[in-house]
Amino acid sequence: MRARTRRLYTFGIAALLLLAAAGIVFVSFRQNANLFYTPRILAEKGLPKSGSEVKVGG
C-alpha cells in the first residue's frame, strides 16, 4: 500500500471515530439535559408533557 493511500485511510478512520465520539456525547447530553422554566413561561404555556421533571428558575 502506498504511503498516500495509507494516510488517506488513516485520516478517514480518524474522522469516523471523531464523528462517532461526538455523536455519543451529543446523545448523552440530550438525554441528561436539565431545562429550567421561568414562572412566566409556565404560566403562559403550562407544564410540559406529563412524567417529566421540571425545574423552575427565576
PDB file of C-alpha atoms in Angstrom:
ATOM      1  CA  MET A   1       0.000   0.000   0.000  1.00  0.00           C
ATOM      2  CA  ARG A   2       1.367   3.386  -0.926  1.00  0.00           C
ATOM      3  CA  ALA A   3       2.023   5.967   1.767  1.00  0.00           C
ATOM      4  CA  ARG A   4      -0.563   8.313   0.293  1.00  0.00           C
ATOM      5  CA  THR A   5      -3.273   5.644   0.367  1.00  0.00           C
ATOM      6  CA  ARG A   6      -2.397   4.621   3.918  1.00  0.00           C
ATOM      7  CA  ARG A   7      -2.519   8.252   5.026  1.00  0.00           C
ATOM      8  CA  LEU A   8      -5.944   8.664   3.386  1.00  0.00           C
ATOM      9  CA  TYR A   9      -7.314   5.563   5.119  1.00  0.00           C
ATOM     10  CA  THR A  10      -5.892   6.694   8.449  1.00  0.00           C
ATOM     11  CA  PHE A  11      -7.477  10.120   8.055  1.00  0.00           C
ATOM     12  CA  GLY A  12     -10.829   8.591   7.096  1.00  0.00           C
ATOM     13  CA  ILE A  13     -10.872   6.218  10.060  1.00  0.00           C
ATOM     14  CA  ALA A  14      -9.862   9.025  12.437  1.00  0.00           C
ATOM     15  CA  ALA A  15     -12.662  11.222  11.068  1.00  0.00           C
ATOM     16  CA  LEU A  16     -15.220   8.433  11.528  1.00  0.00           C
ATOM     17  CA  LEU A  17     -14.082   7.809  15.100  1.00  0.00           C
ATOM     18  CA  LEU A  18     -14.284  11.518  15.879  1.00  0.00           C
ATOM     19  CA  LEU A  19     -17.802  11.742  14.461  1.00  0.00           C
ATOM     20  CA  ALA A  20     -18.893   8.676  16.436  1.00  0.00           C
ATOM     21  CA  ALA A  21     -17.474  10.132  19.659  1.00  0.00           C
ATOM     22  CA  ALA A  22     -19.199  13.466  19.022  1.00  0.00           C
ATOM     23  CA  GLY A  23     -22.476  11.659  18.343  1.00  0.00           C
ATOM     24  CA  ILE A  24     -22.244   9.746  21.613  1.00  0.00           C
ATOM     25  CA  VAL A  25     -21.548  12.968  23.525  1.00  0.00           C
ATOM     26  CA  PHE A  26     -24.491  14.793  21.939  1.00  0.00           C
ATOM     27  CA  VAL A  27     -26.889  11.914  22.591  1.00  0.00           C
ATOM     28  CA  SER A  28     -25.856  11.712  26.239  1.00  0.00           C
ATOM     29  CA  PHE A  29     -26.232  15.489  26.660  1.00  0.00           C
ATOM     30  CA  ARG A  30     -29.694  15.390  25.149  1.00  0.00           C
ATOM     31  CA  GLN A  31     -30.801  12.618  27.494  1.00  0.00           C
ATOM     32  CA  ASN A  32     -29.457  14.370  30.602  1.00  0.00           C
ATOM     33  CA  ALA A  33     -30.404  17.951  29.787  1.00  0.00           C
ATOM     34  CA  ASN A  34     -31.788  19.928  32.707  1.00  0.00           C
ATOM     35  CA  LEU A  35     -34.236  22.501  31.453  1.00  0.00           C
ATOM     36  CA  PHE A  36     -35.181  25.469  33.561  1.00  0.00           C
ATOM     37  CA  TYR A  37     -38.507  27.217  33.074  1.00  0.00           C
ATOM     38  CA  THR A  38     -39.275  30.691  34.305  1.00  0.00           C
ATOM     39  CA  PRO A  39     -42.541  31.119  36.194  1.00  0.00           C
ATOM     40  CA  ARG A  40     -43.837  33.324  33.371  1.00  0.00           C
ATOM     41  CA  ILE A  41     -43.253  30.604  30.766  1.00  0.00           C
ATOM     42  CA  LEU A  42     -45.030  28.051  32.949  1.00  0.00           C
ATOM     43  CA  ALA A  43     -47.968  30.433  33.405  1.00  0.00           C
ATOM     44  CA  GLU A  44     -48.218  31.101  29.657  1.00  0.00           C
ATOM     45  CA  LYS A  45     -47.584  27.646  28.209  1.00  0.00           C
ATOM     46  CA  GLY A  46     -48.347  25.335  31.107  1.00  0.00           C
ATOM     47  CA  LEU A  47     -46.335  22.322  32.142  1.00  0.00           C
ATOM     48  CA  PRO A  48     -44.519  20.185  29.572  1.00  0.00           C
ATOM     49  CA  LYS A  49     -45.540  16.584  28.908  1.00  0.00           C
ATOM     50  CA  SER A  50     -46.509  14.618  31.981  1.00  0.00           C
ATOM     51  CA  GLY A  51     -43.924  12.408  33.624  1.00  0.00           C
ATOM     52  CA  SER A  52     -41.022  14.763  33.052  1.00  0.00           C
ATOM     53  CA  GLU A  53     -39.128  16.656  35.705  1.00  0.00           C
ATOM     54  CA  VAL A  54     -39.444  20.420  35.717  1.00  0.00           C
ATOM     55  CA  LYS A  55     -37.021  22.847  37.328  1.00  0.00           C
ATOM     56  CA  VAL A  56     -38.337  26.325  37.902  1.00  0.00           C
ATOM     57  CA  GLY A  57     -35.828  29.149  37.971  1.00  0.00           C
ATOM     58  CA  GLY A  58     -36.135  32.883  38.363  1.00  0.00           C
TER      59      GLY A  58
END
